[in-house]
mmCIF file of C-alpha atoms in Angstrom:
data_model
loop_
_atom_site.group_PDB
_atom_site.id
_atom_site.type_symbol
_atom_site.label_atom_id
_atom_site.label_comp_id
_atom_site.label_asym_id
_atom_site.label_seq_id
_atom_site.Cartn_x
_atom_site.Cartn_y
_atom_site.Cartn_z
ATOM 1 C CA UNK A 1 -0.031 0.062 -0.104
ATOM 2 C CA UNK A 2 1.326 3.382 -0.930
ATOM 3 C CA UNK A 3 1.311 6.565 1.167
ATOM 4 C CA UNK A 4 -1.110 8.124 -1.416
ATOM 5 C CA UNK A 5 -3.669 5.081 -1.707
ATOM 6 C CA UNK A 6 -4.842 4.286 1.591
ATOM 7 C CA UNK A 7 -7.367 1.471 2.216
ATOM 8 C CA UNK A 8 -10.840 2.109 3.349
ATOM 9 C CA UNK A 9 -11.198 1.536 6.955
ATOM 10 C CA UNK A 10 -14.883 1.496 6.655
ATOM 11 C CA UNK A 11 -15.286 3.616 9.806
ATOM 12 C CA UNK A 12 -13.207 1.686 12.157
ATOM 13 C CA UNK A 13 -12.761 3.234 15.537
ATOM 14 C CA UNK A 14 -8.994 3.518 16.324
ATOM 15 C CA UNK A 15 -7.661 4.037 19.854
ATOM 16 C CA UNK A 16 -4.557 6.205 19.385
ATOM 17 C CA UNK A 17 -2.466 5.804 22.279
ATOM 18 C CA UNK A 18 0.811 7.800 21.190
ATOM 19 C CA UNK A 19 1.894 10.851 23.117
ATOM 20 C CA UNK A 20 -0.474 13.697 22.057
ATOM 21 C CA UNK A 21 2.368 15.656 20.362
ATOM 22 C CA UNK A 22 3.303 12.736 18.285
ATOM 23 C CA UNK A 23 -0.291 11.450 17.388
ATOM 24 C CA UNK A 24 -1.420 14.040 14.739
ATOM 25 C CA UNK A 25 0.040 12.523 11.566
ATOM 26 C CA UNK A 26 -1.174 8.971 12.519
ATOM 27 C CA UNK A 27 -4.626 10.261 13.295
ATOM 28 C CA UNK A 28 -4.714 12.245 10.141
ATOM 29 C CA UNK A 29 -3.812 8.914 8.062
ATOM 30 C CA UNK A 30 -6.758 7.169 9.851
ATOM 31 C CA UNK A 31 -9.141 9.702 8.947
ATOM 32 C CA UNK A 32 -7.870 9.636 5.437
ATOM 33 C CA UNK A 33 -8.434 5.994 5.143
ATOM 34 C CA UNK A 34 -12.002 6.415 6.357
ATOM 35 C CA UNK A 35 -11.402 5.463 10.045
ATOM 36 C CA UNK A 36 -12.025 7.279 13.042
ATOM 37 C CA UNK A 37 -9.135 8.071 15.308
ATOM 38 C CA UNK A 38 -10.129 8.238 19.153
ATOM 39 C CA UNK A 39 -7.280 10.077 20.947
ATOM 40 C CA UNK A 40 -6.234 8.642 24.442
ATOM 41 C CA UNK A 41 -2.364 9.359 25.083
ATOM 42 C CA UNK A 42 -0.903 6.707 27.263
ATOM 43 C CA UNK A 43 2.334 8.306 27.432
ATOM 44 C CA UNK A 44 3.839 11.831 28.085
ATOM 45 C CA UNK A 45 7.233 12.663 26.821
ATOM 46 C CA UNK A 46 9.310 15.316 28.617
ATOM 47 C CA UNK A 47 12.789 16.979 28.071
ATOM 48 C CA UNK A 48 15.959 15.313 29.747
ATOM 49 C CA UNK A 49 16.231 14.970 33.392
ATOM 50 C CA UNK A 50 19.802 16.792 33.042
ATOM 51 C CA UNK A 51 20.280 18.527 29.789
ATOM 52 C CA UNK A 52 23.995 19.656 30.666
ATOM 53 C CA UNK A 53 24.814 16.086 31.338
ATOM 54 C CA UNK A 54 23.193 14.743 28.062
ATOM 55 C CA UNK A 55 24.821 17.491 26.044
ATOM 56 C CA UNK A 56 28.229 16.751 27.470
ATOM 57 C CA UNK A 57 27.935 13.095 26.926
ATOM 58 C CA UNK A 58 27.008 13.755 23.379
ATOM 59 C CA UNK A 59 29.969 16.097 22.930
ATOM 60 C CA UNK A 60 32.391 13.046 23.241
ATOM 61 C CA UNK A 61 31.417 11.696 19.707
ATOM 62 C CA UNK A 62 35.000 11.856 18.579
ATOM 63 C CA UNK A 63 35.794 9.139 21.058
ATOM 64 C CA UNK A 64 32.934 6.947 20.235
ATOM 65 C CA UNK A 65 32.769 3.805 17.817
ATOM 66 C CA UNK A 66 29.289 3.174 17.722
ATOM 67 C CA UNK A 67 26.104 5.438 18.477
ATOM 68 C CA UNK A 68 22.852 3.855 18.938
ATOM 69 C CA UNK A 69 19.480 5.495 19.104
ATOM 70 C CA UNK A 70 16.739 3.342 20.643
ATOM 71 C CA UNK A 71 13.565 5.218 19.417
ATOM 72 C CA UNK A 72 12.585 8.265 17.310
ATOM 73 C CA UNK A 73 12.103 10.061 20.590
ATOM 74 C CA UNK A 74 15.780 9.723 21.238
ATOM 75 C CA UNK A 75 16.567 11.254 17.860
ATOM 76 C CA UNK A 76 14.314 14.247 18.326
ATOM 77 C CA UNK A 77 15.263 15.095 21.815
ATOM 78 C CA UNK A 78 19.091 14.451 21.090
ATOM 79 C CA UNK A 79 19.422 16.294 17.826
ATOM 80 C CA UNK A 80 19.391 20.045 19.516
ATOM 81 C CA UNK A 81 21.974 18.674 21.803
ATOM 82 C CA UNK A 82 24.388 17.144 19.490
ATOM 83 C CA UNK A 83 27.637 18.985 18.414
ATOM 84 C CA UNK A 84 28.155 20.551 15.114
ATOM 85 C CA UNK A 85 30.803 18.273 14.004
ATOM 86 C CA UNK A 86 29.897 14.564 13.793
ATOM 87 C CA UNK A 87 32.814 12.230 12.879
ATOM 88 C CA UNK A 88 32.333 10.827 9.387
ATOM 89 C CA UNK A 89 33.407 7.459 10.304
ATOM 90 C CA UNK A 90 30.944 7.195 13.342
ATOM 91 C CA UNK A 91 28.612 4.186 12.967
ATOM 92 C CA UNK A 92 24.955 5.143 13.791
ATOM 93 C CA UNK A 93 22.634 2.406 14.660
ATOM 94 C CA UNK A 94 18.745 2.692 14.717
ATOM 95 C CA UNK A 95 16.745 0.014 16.703
ATOM 96 C CA UNK A 96 13.937 0.238 14.077
ATOM 97 C CA UNK A 97 12.496 1.835 10.957
ATOM 98 C CA UNK A 98 10.905 4.716 12.820
ATOM 99 C CA UNK A 99 14.224 5.543 14.521
ATOM 100 C CA UNK A 100 15.757 5.233 11.044
ATOM 101 C CA UNK A 101 13.263 7.722 9.322
ATOM 102 C CA UNK A 102 13.779 10.083 12.543
ATOM 103 C CA UNK A 103 17.467 10.178 11.774
ATOM 104 C CA UNK A 104 17.024 10.699 7.974
ATOM 105 C CA UNK A 105 14.823 13.483 8.763
ATOM 106 C CA UNK A 106 17.742 15.166 10.819
ATOM 107 C CA UNK A 107 20.262 14.545 8.188
ATOM 108 C CA UNK A 108 21.837 11.531 9.618
ATOM 109 C CA UNK A 109 22.234 8.391 7.817
ATOM 110 C CA UNK A 110 21.936 5.142 10.077
ATOM 111 C CA UNK A 111 24.454 2.614 9.027
ATOM 112 C CA UNK A 112 23.228 -0.152 11.219
ATOM 113 C CA UNK A 113 19.589 -1.212 10.994
ATOM 114 C CA UNK A 114 18.319 -4.493 12.105
ATOM 115 C CA UNK A 115 15.916 -6.885 10.350
ATOM 116 C CA UNK A 116 13.927 -7.443 13.476
ATOM 117 C CA UNK A 117 13.011 -3.883 14.791
ATOM 118 C CA UNK A 118 14.095 -4.137 18.333
ATOM 119 C CA UNK A 119 17.131 -4.408 20.654
ATOM 120 C CA UNK A 120 17.475 -8.150 20.148
ATOM 121 C CA UNK A 121 17.441 -7.562 16.413
ATOM 122 C CA UNK A 122 20.241 -4.916 16.824
ATOM 123 C CA UNK A 123 22.129 -7.277 19.008
ATOM 124 C CA UNK A 124 22.076 -9.980 16.230
ATOM 125 C CA UNK A 125 23.947 -7.601 13.729
ATOM 126 C CA UNK A 126 27.251 -8.667 12.745
ATOM 127 C CA UNK A 127 28.989 -5.374 13.565
ATOM 128 C CA UNK A 128 28.063 -5.569 17.218
ATOM 129 C CA UNK A 129 29.243 -9.274 17.709
ATOM 130 C CA UNK A 130 33.012 -8.137 18.107
ATOM 131 C CA UNK A 131 33.178 -4.931 20.108
ATOM 132 C CA UNK A 132 35.786 -5.833 22.535
ATOM 133 C CA UNK A 133 37.418 -2.487 23.545
ATOM 134 C CA UNK A 134 35.089 -0.236 21.750
ATOM 135 C CA UNK A 135 33.287 2.600 23.271
ATOM 136 C CA UNK A 136 29.445 2.645 22.657
ATOM 137 C CA UNK A 137 26.956 5.405 23.474
ATOM 138 C CA UNK A 138 23.219 4.599 23.726
ATOM 139 C CA UNK A 139 21.031 7.421 23.191
ATOM 140 C CA UNK A 140 17.549 6.758 24.995
ATOM 141 C CA UNK A 141 15.165 7.965 27.795
ATOM 142 C CA UNK A 142 15.876 7.932 31.179
ATOM 143 C CA UNK A 143 15.148 4.524 32.895
ATOM 144 C CA UNK A 144 14.982 2.436 29.605
ATOM 145 C CA UNK A 145 15.905 -1.157 29.314
ATOM 146 C CA UNK A 146 19.214 -2.673 30.230
ATOM 147 C CA UNK A 147 19.419 -5.466 27.481
ATOM 148 C CA UNK A 148 21.442 -3.541 25.033
ATOM 149 C CA UNK A 149 24.117 -2.191 27.572
ATOM 150 C CA UNK A 150 24.293 -5.540 29.395
ATOM 151 C CA UNK A 151 25.014 -7.672 26.341
ATOM 152 C CA UNK A 152 27.392 -5.179 24.518
ATOM 153 C CA UNK A 153 29.397 -5.013 28.163
ATOM 154 C CA UNK A 154 29.464 -8.886 28.316
ATOM 155 C CA UNK A 155 30.999 -8.731 24.567
ATOM 156 C CA UNK A 156 33.765 -6.344 25.898
ATOM 157 C CA UNK A 157 32.511 -2.823 25.034
ATOM 158 C CA UNK A 158 32.543 0.238 27.260
ATOM 159 C CA UNK A 159 28.961 1.436 27.228
ATOM 160 C CA UNK A 160 27.643 4.858 28.471
ATOM 161 C CA UNK A 161 24.125 6.425 28.154
ATOM 162 C CA UNK A 162 22.888 9.850 26.933
ATOM 163 C CA UNK A 163 19.606 10.132 28.409
ATOM 164 C CA UNK A 164 17.760 12.878 26.401
ATOM 165 C CA UNK A 165 14.205 12.723 27.460
ATOM 166 C CA UNK A 166 11.932 11.135 30.111
ATOM 167 C CA UNK A 167 8.677 9.426 30.046
ATOM 168 C CA UNK A 168 5.634 9.624 32.584
ATOM 169 C CA UNK A 169 2.283 8.192 33.038
ATOM 170 C CA UNK A 170 -0.339 11.166 31.919
ATOM 171 C CA UNK A 171 -3.150 12.084 34.022
ATOM 172 C CA UNK A 172 -6.211 10.862 32.265
ATOM 173 C CA UNK A 173 -9.792 10.058 33.524
ATOM 174 C CA UNK A 174 -10.671 6.761 31.621
ATOM 175 C CA UNK A 175 -14.262 6.719 32.826
ATOM 176 C CA UNK A 176 -16.033 8.172 29.657
ATOM 177 C CA UNK A 177 -13.924 5.856 27.363
ATOM 178 C CA UNK A 178 -14.861 2.811 29.520
ATOM 179 C CA UNK A 179 -18.426 3.459 29.447
ATOM 180 C CA UNK A 180 -18.530 3.997 25.732
ATOM 181 C CA UNK A 181 -15.717 1.340 24.968
ATOM 182 C CA UNK A 182 -18.090 -0.806 22.720
ATOM 183 C CA UNK A 183 -19.095 2.126 20.436
ATOM 184 C CA UNK A 184 -15.686 4.065 20.640
ATOM 185 C CA UNK A 185 -13.041 1.465 20.270
ATOM 186 C CA UNK A 186 -12.945 -1.217 17.550
ATOM 187 C CA UNK A 187 -9.199 -1.639 17.582
ATOM 188 C CA UNK A 188 -6.293 -0.170 19.892
ATOM 189 C CA UNK A 189 -2.900 0.856 18.311
ATOM 190 C CA UNK A 190 0.264 0.758 20.506
ATOM 191 C CA UNK A 191 3.766 1.646 19.674
ATOM 192 C CA UNK A 192 5.743 0.757 22.735
ATOM 193 C CA UNK A 193 5.635 -1.769 25.660
ATOM 194 C CA UNK A 194 5.649 1.210 28.031
ATOM 195 C CA UNK A 195 2.441 2.811 26.186
ATOM 196 C CA UNK A 196 0.836 -0.749 26.611
ATOM 197 C CA UNK A 197 1.608 -1.008 30.265
ATOM 198 C CA UNK A 198 0.442 2.500 30.777
ATOM 199 C CA UNK A 199 -2.725 1.747 29.009
ATOM 200 C CA UNK A 200 -3.608 -1.146 31.485
ATOM 201 C CA UNK A 201 -2.590 1.102 34.358
ATOM 202 C CA UNK A 202 -4.891 3.914 33.236
ATOM 203 C CA UNK A 203 -7.836 1.733 32.331
ATOM 204 C CA UNK A 204 -7.836 -0.012 35.639
ATOM 205 C CA UNK A 205 -9.377 -3.524 36.045
ATOM 206 C CA UNK A 206 -12.734 -2.851 34.123
ATOM 207 C CA UNK A 207 -10.990 -1.213 31.192
ATOM 208 C CA UNK A 208 -8.046 -3.857 31.186
ATOM 209 C CA UNK A 209 -10.607 -6.470 30.615
ATOM 210 C CA UNK A 210 -12.034 -4.831 27.508
ATOM 211 C CA UNK A 211 -8.568 -3.934 26.369
ATOM 212 C CA UNK A 212 -7.613 -7.755 26.381
ATOM 213 C CA UNK A 213 -10.872 -8.560 24.261
ATOM 214 C CA UNK A 214 -10.220 -5.853 21.683
ATOM 215 C CA UNK A 215 -7.873 -6.289 18.475
ATOM 216 C CA UNK A 216 -4.490 -4.598 19.218
ATOM 217 C CA UNK A 217 -2.039 -3.412 16.456
ATOM 218 C CA UNK A 218 1.653 -3.421 17.626
ATOM 219 C CA UNK A 219 4.909 -2.142 16.313
ATOM 220 C CA UNK A 220 7.250 -4.884 17.108
ATOM 221 C CA UNK A 221 7.368 -8.599 18.281
ATOM 222 C CA UNK A 222 8.482 -7.629 21.494
ATOM 223 C CA UNK A 223 5.446 -5.779 22.005
ATOM 224 C CA UNK A 224 3.276 -8.443 20.497
ATOM 225 C CA UNK A 225 4.803 -10.866 23.011
ATOM 226 C CA UNK A 226 4.322 -8.591 25.921
ATOM 227 C CA UNK A 227 0.804 -8.086 25.023
ATOM 228 C CA UNK A 228 0.171 -11.810 24.826
ATOM 229 C CA UNK A 229 1.788 -12.057 28.372
ATOM 230 C CA UNK A 230 -0.727 -9.667 29.542
ATOM 231 C CA UNK A 231 -3.798 -11.678 28.240
ATOM 232 C CA UNK A 232 -4.381 -9.902 24.838
ATOM 233 C CA UNK A 233 -5.650 -12.566 22.424
ATOM 234 C CA UNK A 234 -6.194 -10.635 19.251
ATOM 235 C CA UNK A 235 -2.934 -9.191 18.205
ATOM 236 C CA UNK A 236 -1.881 -7.611 14.887
ATOM 237 C CA UNK A 237 1.906 -7.043 14.048
ATOM 238 C CA UNK A 238 2.955 -4.009 11.973
ATOM 239 C CA UNK A 239 6.244 -3.770 10.119
ATOM 240 C CA UNK A 240 7.320 -0.863 12.270
ATOM 241 C CA UNK A 241 6.225 1.978 14.278
ATOM 242 C CA UNK A 242 5.947 4.174 11.257
ATOM 243 C CA UNK A 243 2.547 5.730 10.562
ATOM 244 C CA UNK A 244 2.300 4.093 7.378
ATOM 245 C CA UNK A 245 3.054 0.769 8.632
ATOM 246 C CA UNK A 246 0.701 0.848 11.497
ATOM 247 C CA UNK A 247 -2.065 1.970 9.133
ATOM 248 C CA UNK A 248 -1.121 -0.922 6.702
ATOM 249 C CA UNK A 249 -1.854 -3.322 9.694
ATOM 250 C CA UNK A 250 -4.903 -1.652 10.490
ATOM 251 C CA UNK A 251 -5.973 -2.093 6.853
ATOM 252 C CA UNK A 252 -5.315 -5.607 7.070
ATOM 253 C CA UNK A 253 -7.348 -5.959 10.118
ATOM 254 C CA UNK A 254 -10.166 -4.054 8.564
ATOM 255 C CA UNK A 255 -10.152 -6.350 5.591
ATOM 256 C CA UNK A 256 -10.586 -9.550 7.660
ATOM 257 C CA UNK A 257 -13.300 -8.208 10.077
#
């Protein structure tokens, strides 16, 4: 499916859970495909906990062998803090397609991109197998997963973090959504594990029961596996967190329901 020829969602009600400031493009695509976006942000993104520390860490790129961005948010929040000069031989890794797209939009070319769009896929790349003695900087939000760092350190790398944003649970009242779930929500879209977990938290016991019974479109196998562990039974896997890929999965779901 091309960006200019969307499918017909046939009035499908899609619960859009992205952070509010990042949801407009996806909602527009849903509307353009004759669906109905229902906004319920399950994650709030804020600036870095320590901007000076993040800027200082990013200023050390001349001494870094591999720079890893774990999300599109990592790219967006890091870019204003990065030095003007970026070494030409610096290896830049993106965990997935959405992260790679965000890098390209800033003029940076990702040189390492996994087939499986998550940390495990990145760690499987040949370039990251032999990293003994190398310095690797992971650009992420505060309090992210430790799998990348742990594995790369086990392989002999020296790994540091540049934490360029923070995530928090929004303050939202879900009562109206829960009461109107049957008429408001036909499918839920989730692009991260934290968004999904926050959604369960926000919805509470009654709403979580409804969520488990509702078709769920997710952006990676890791999210799909986590959703299954939380009791979701009808899970649809998109190729990536990009708006177009999430819409494609919605289109496939609509065609079969």
